[in-house]
PDB file of C-alpha atoms in Angstrom:
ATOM      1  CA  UNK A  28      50.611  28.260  46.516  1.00 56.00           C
ATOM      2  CA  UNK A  29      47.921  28.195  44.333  1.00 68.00           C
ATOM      3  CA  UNK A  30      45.493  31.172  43.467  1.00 79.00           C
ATOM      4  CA  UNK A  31      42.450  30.744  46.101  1.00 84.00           C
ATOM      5  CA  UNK A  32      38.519  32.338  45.492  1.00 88.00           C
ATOM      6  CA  UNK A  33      39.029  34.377  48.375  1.00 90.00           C
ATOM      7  CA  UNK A  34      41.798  35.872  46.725  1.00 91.00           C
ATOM      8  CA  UNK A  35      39.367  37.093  43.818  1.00 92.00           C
ATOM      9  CA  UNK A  36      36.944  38.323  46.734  1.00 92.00           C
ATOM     10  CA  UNK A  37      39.693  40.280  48.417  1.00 93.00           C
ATOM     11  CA  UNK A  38      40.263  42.533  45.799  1.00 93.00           C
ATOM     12  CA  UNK A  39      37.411  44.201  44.165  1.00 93.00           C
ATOM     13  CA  UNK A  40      38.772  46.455  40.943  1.00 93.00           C
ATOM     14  CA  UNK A  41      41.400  48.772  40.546  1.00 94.00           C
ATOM     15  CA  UNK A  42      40.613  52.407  40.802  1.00 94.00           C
ATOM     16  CA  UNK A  43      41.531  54.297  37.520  1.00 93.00           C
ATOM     17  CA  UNK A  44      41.695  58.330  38.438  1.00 95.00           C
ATOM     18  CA  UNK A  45      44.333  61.026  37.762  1.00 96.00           C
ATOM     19  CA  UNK A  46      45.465  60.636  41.283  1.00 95.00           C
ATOM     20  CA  UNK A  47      46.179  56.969  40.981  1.00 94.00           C
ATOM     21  CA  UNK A  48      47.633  57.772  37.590  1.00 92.00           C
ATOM     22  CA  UNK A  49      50.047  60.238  39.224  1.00 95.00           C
ATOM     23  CA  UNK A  50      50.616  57.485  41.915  1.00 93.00           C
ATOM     24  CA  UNK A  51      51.635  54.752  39.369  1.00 91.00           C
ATOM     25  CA  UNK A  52      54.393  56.698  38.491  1.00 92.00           C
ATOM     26  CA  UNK A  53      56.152  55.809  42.416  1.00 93.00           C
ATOM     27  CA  UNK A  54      55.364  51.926  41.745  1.00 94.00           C
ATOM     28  CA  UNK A  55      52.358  52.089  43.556  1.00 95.00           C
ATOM     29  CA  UNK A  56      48.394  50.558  42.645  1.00 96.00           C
ATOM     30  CA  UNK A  57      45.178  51.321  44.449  1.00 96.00           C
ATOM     31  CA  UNK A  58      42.551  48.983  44.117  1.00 96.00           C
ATOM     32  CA  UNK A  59      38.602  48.730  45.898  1.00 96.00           C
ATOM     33  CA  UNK A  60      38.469  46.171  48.584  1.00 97.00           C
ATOM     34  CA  UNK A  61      35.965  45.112  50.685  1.00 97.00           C
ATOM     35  CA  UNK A  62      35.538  46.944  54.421  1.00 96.00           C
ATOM     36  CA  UNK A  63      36.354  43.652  56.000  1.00 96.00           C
ATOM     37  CA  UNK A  64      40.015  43.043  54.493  1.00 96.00           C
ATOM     38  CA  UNK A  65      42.989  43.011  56.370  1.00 96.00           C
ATOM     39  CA  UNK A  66      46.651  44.705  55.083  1.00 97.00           C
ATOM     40  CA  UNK A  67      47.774  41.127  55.260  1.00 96.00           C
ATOM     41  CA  UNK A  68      45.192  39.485  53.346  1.00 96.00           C
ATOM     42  CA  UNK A  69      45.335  42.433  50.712  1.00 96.00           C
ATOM     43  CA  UNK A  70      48.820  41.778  50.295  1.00 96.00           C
ATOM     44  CA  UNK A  71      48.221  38.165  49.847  1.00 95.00           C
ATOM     45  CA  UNK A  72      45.945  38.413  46.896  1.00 95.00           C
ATOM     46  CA  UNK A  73      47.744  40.838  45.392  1.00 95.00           C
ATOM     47  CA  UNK A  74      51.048  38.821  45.409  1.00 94.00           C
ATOM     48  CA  UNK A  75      49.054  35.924  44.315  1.00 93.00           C
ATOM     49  CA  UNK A  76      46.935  36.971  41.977  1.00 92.00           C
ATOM     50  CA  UNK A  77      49.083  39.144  40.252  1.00 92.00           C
ATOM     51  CA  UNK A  78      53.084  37.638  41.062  1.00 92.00           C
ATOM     52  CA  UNK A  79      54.582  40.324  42.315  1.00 94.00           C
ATOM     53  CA  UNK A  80      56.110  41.285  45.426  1.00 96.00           C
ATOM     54  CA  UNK A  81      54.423  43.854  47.212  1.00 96.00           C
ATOM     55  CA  UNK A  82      55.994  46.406  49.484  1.00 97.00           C
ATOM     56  CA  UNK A  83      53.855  47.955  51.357  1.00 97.00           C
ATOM     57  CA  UNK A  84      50.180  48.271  51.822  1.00 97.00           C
ATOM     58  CA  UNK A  85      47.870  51.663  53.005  1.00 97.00           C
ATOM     59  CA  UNK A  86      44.369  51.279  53.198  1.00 97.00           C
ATOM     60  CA  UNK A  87      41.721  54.523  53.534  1.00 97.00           C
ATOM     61  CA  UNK A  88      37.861  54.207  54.098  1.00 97.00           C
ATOM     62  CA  UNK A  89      35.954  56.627  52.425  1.00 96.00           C
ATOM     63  CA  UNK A  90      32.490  57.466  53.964  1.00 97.00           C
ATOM     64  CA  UNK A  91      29.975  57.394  51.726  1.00 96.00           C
ATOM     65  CA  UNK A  92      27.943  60.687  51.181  1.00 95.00           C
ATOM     66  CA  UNK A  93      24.704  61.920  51.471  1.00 96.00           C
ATOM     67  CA  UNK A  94      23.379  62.804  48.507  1.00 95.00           C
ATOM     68  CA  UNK A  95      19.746  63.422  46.955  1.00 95.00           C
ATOM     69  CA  UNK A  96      17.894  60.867  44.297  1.00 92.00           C
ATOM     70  CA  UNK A  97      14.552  61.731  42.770  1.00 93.00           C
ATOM     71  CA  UNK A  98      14.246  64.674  45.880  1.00 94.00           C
ATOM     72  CA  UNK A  99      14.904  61.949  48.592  1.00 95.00           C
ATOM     73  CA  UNK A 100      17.936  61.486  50.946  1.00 95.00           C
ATOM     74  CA  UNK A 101      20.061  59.000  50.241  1.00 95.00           C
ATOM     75  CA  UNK A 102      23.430  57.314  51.203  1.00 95.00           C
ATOM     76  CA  UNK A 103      26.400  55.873  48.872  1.00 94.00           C
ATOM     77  CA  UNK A 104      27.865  53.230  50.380  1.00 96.00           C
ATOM     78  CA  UNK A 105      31.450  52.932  52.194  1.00 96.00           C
ATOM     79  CA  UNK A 106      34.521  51.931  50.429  1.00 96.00           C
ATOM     80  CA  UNK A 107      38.154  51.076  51.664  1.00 98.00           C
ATOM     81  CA  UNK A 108      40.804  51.350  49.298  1.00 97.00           C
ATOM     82  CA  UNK A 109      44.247  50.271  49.549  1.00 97.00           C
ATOM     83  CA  UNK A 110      47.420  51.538  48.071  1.00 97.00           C
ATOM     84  CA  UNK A 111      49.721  48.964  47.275  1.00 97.00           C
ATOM     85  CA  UNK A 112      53.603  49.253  47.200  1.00 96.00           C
ATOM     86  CA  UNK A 113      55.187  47.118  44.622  1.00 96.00           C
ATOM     87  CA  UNK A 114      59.538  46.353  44.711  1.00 95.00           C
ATOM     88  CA  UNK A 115      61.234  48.135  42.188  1.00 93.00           C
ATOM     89  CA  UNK A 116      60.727  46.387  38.781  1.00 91.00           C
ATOM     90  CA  UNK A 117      57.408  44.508  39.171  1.00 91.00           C
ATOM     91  CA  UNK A 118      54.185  46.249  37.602  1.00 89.00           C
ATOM     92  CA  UNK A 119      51.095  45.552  37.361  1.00 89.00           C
ATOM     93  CA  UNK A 120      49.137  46.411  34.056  1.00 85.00           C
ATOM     94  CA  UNK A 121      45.609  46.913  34.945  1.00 80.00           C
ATOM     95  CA  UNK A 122      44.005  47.563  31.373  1.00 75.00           C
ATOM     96  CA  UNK A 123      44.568  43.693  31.033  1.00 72.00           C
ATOM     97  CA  UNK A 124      42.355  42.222  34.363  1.00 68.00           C
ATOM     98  CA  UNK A 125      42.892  39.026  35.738  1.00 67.00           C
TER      99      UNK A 125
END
Protein backbone atom coordinates (compact mmCIF):
# COMPACT_ATOMS: atom_id res chain seq x y z
CA UNK A 1 0.00 0.00 0.00
CA UNK A 2 0.92 3.24 -0.84
CA UNK A 3 1.48 6.26 1.63
CA UNK A 4 -2.13 8.08 1.77
CA UNK A 5 -2.70 12.18 2.90
CA UNK A 6 -4.59 11.02 5.69
CA UNK A 7 -1.71 9.28 6.82
CA UNK A 8 0.26 12.74 7.03
CA UNK A 9 -2.98 14.15 8.88
CA UNK A 10 -2.97 11.34 11.40
CA UNK A 11 0.12 12.09 12.85
CA UNK A 12 0.90 15.56 13.82
CA UNK A 13 4.83 15.78 15.16
CA UNK A 14 6.73 13.87 17.42
CA UNK A 15 7.07 15.08 20.93
CA UNK A 16 10.80 15.68 21.88
CA UNK A 17 11.01 15.86 26.01
CA UNK A 18 13.25 14.09 28.56
CA UNK A 19 10.44 11.75 29.24
CA UNK A 20 10.11 10.61 25.68
CA UNK A 21 13.88 10.58 25.59
CA UNK A 22 13.92 8.17 28.55
CA UNK A 23 11.08 6.27 26.71
CA UNK A 24 13.09 5.78 23.44
CA UNK A 25 15.38 3.85 25.22
CA UNK A 26 12.33 0.72 25.57
CA UNK A 27 11.70 1.06 21.62
CA UNK A 28 8.98 3.23 22.10
CA UNK A 29 7.93 6.96 20.14
CA UNK A 30 5.28 9.42 21.19
CA UNK A 31 4.03 11.59 18.70
CA UNK A 32 0.88 14.58 18.72
CA UNK A 33 -2.19 13.35 17.01
CA UNK A 34 -5.27 14.76 16.44
CA UNK A 35 -8.33 14.15 19.21
CA UNK A 36 -10.22 12.32 16.55
CA UNK A 37 -7.63 9.36 15.77
CA UNK A 38 -8.19 5.96 16.44
CA UNK A 39 -5.24 3.30 17.92
CA UNK A 40 -5.83 1.63 14.61
CA UNK A 41 -5.49 4.41 12.35
CA UNK A 42 -2.38 5.67 14.44
CA UNK A 43 -0.84 2.50 13.90
CA UNK A 44 -1.52 2.63 10.28
CA UNK A 45 0.31 5.80 9.55
CA UNK A 46 2.91 5.05 11.56
CA UNK A 47 3.67 1.67 9.83
CA UNK A 48 3.20 3.43 6.63
CA UNK A 49 4.74 6.37 6.85
CA UNK A 50 7.61 5.34 8.58
CA UNK A 51 8.05 1.12 7.60
CA UNK A 52 8.13 -0.27 10.62
CA UNK A 53 6.16 -2.62 12.50
CA UNK A 54 4.54 -1.27 15.36
CA UNK A 55 3.71 -3.11 18.54
CA UNK A 56 1.59 -1.54 20.42
CA UNK A 57 -0.14 1.74 20.63
CA UNK A 58 -1.27 4.01 24.08
CA UNK A 59 -2.86 7.11 23.55
CA UNK A 60 -3.39 9.96 26.60
CA UNK A 61 -5.43 13.28 26.22
CA UNK A 62 -4.08 16.01 27.96
CA UNK A 63 -6.57 18.80 28.98
CA UNK A 64 -5.54 21.89 28.14
CA UNK A 65 -5.04 24.49 31.02
CA UNK A 66 -6.23 27.57 32.09
CA UNK A 67 -3.87 29.97 32.02
CA UNK A 68 -3.72 33.97 31.96
CA UNK A 69 -2.65 36.20 28.66
CA UNK A 70 -2.34 39.95 28.86
CA UNK A 71 -4.54 39.62 32.53
CA UNK A 72 -7.36 37.63 30.72
CA UNK A 73 -8.43 33.94 31.12
CA UNK A 74 -7.59 31.82 28.67
CA UNK A 75 -7.57 28.11 27.52
CA UNK A 76 -4.71 25.95 25.67
CA UNK A 77 -6.13 23.65 23.64
CA UNK A 78 -6.46 19.66 24.08
CA UNK A 79 -3.96 17.28 22.81
CA UNK A 80 -3.89 13.35 22.56
CA UNK A 81 -0.71 11.78 22.31
CA UNK A 82 0.12 8.34 21.56
CA UNK A 83 2.94 6.12 22.54
CA UNK A 84 3.92 3.87 19.99
CA UNK A 85 5.52 0.35 20.48
CA UNK A 86 7.92 -0.55 17.81
CA UNK A 87 9.31 -4.72 17.36
CA UNK A 88 12.63 -5.12 18.46
CA UNK A 89 15.07 -3.75 15.80
CA UNK A 90 13.01 -1.12 13.91
CA UNK A 91 13.61 2.68 14.95
CA UNK A 92 12.49 5.51 14.03
CA UNK A 93 14.91 8.61 13.81
CA UNK A 94 12.89 11.64 14.32
CA UNK A 95 15.64 14.47 13.85
CA UNK A 96 15.23 13.45 10.08
CA UNK A 97 11.06 14.09 9.47
CA UNK A 98 9.28 12.61 6.83
Amino acid sequence: MSVAARHYDTVVSPIITEKTTIVSENNQVVFEVPLSASKPEIKEAIEQLFKVSVTAVNTLRVKGKTKRFRGRPGRRNDVKKAVVTLKDGDSIDIATGL
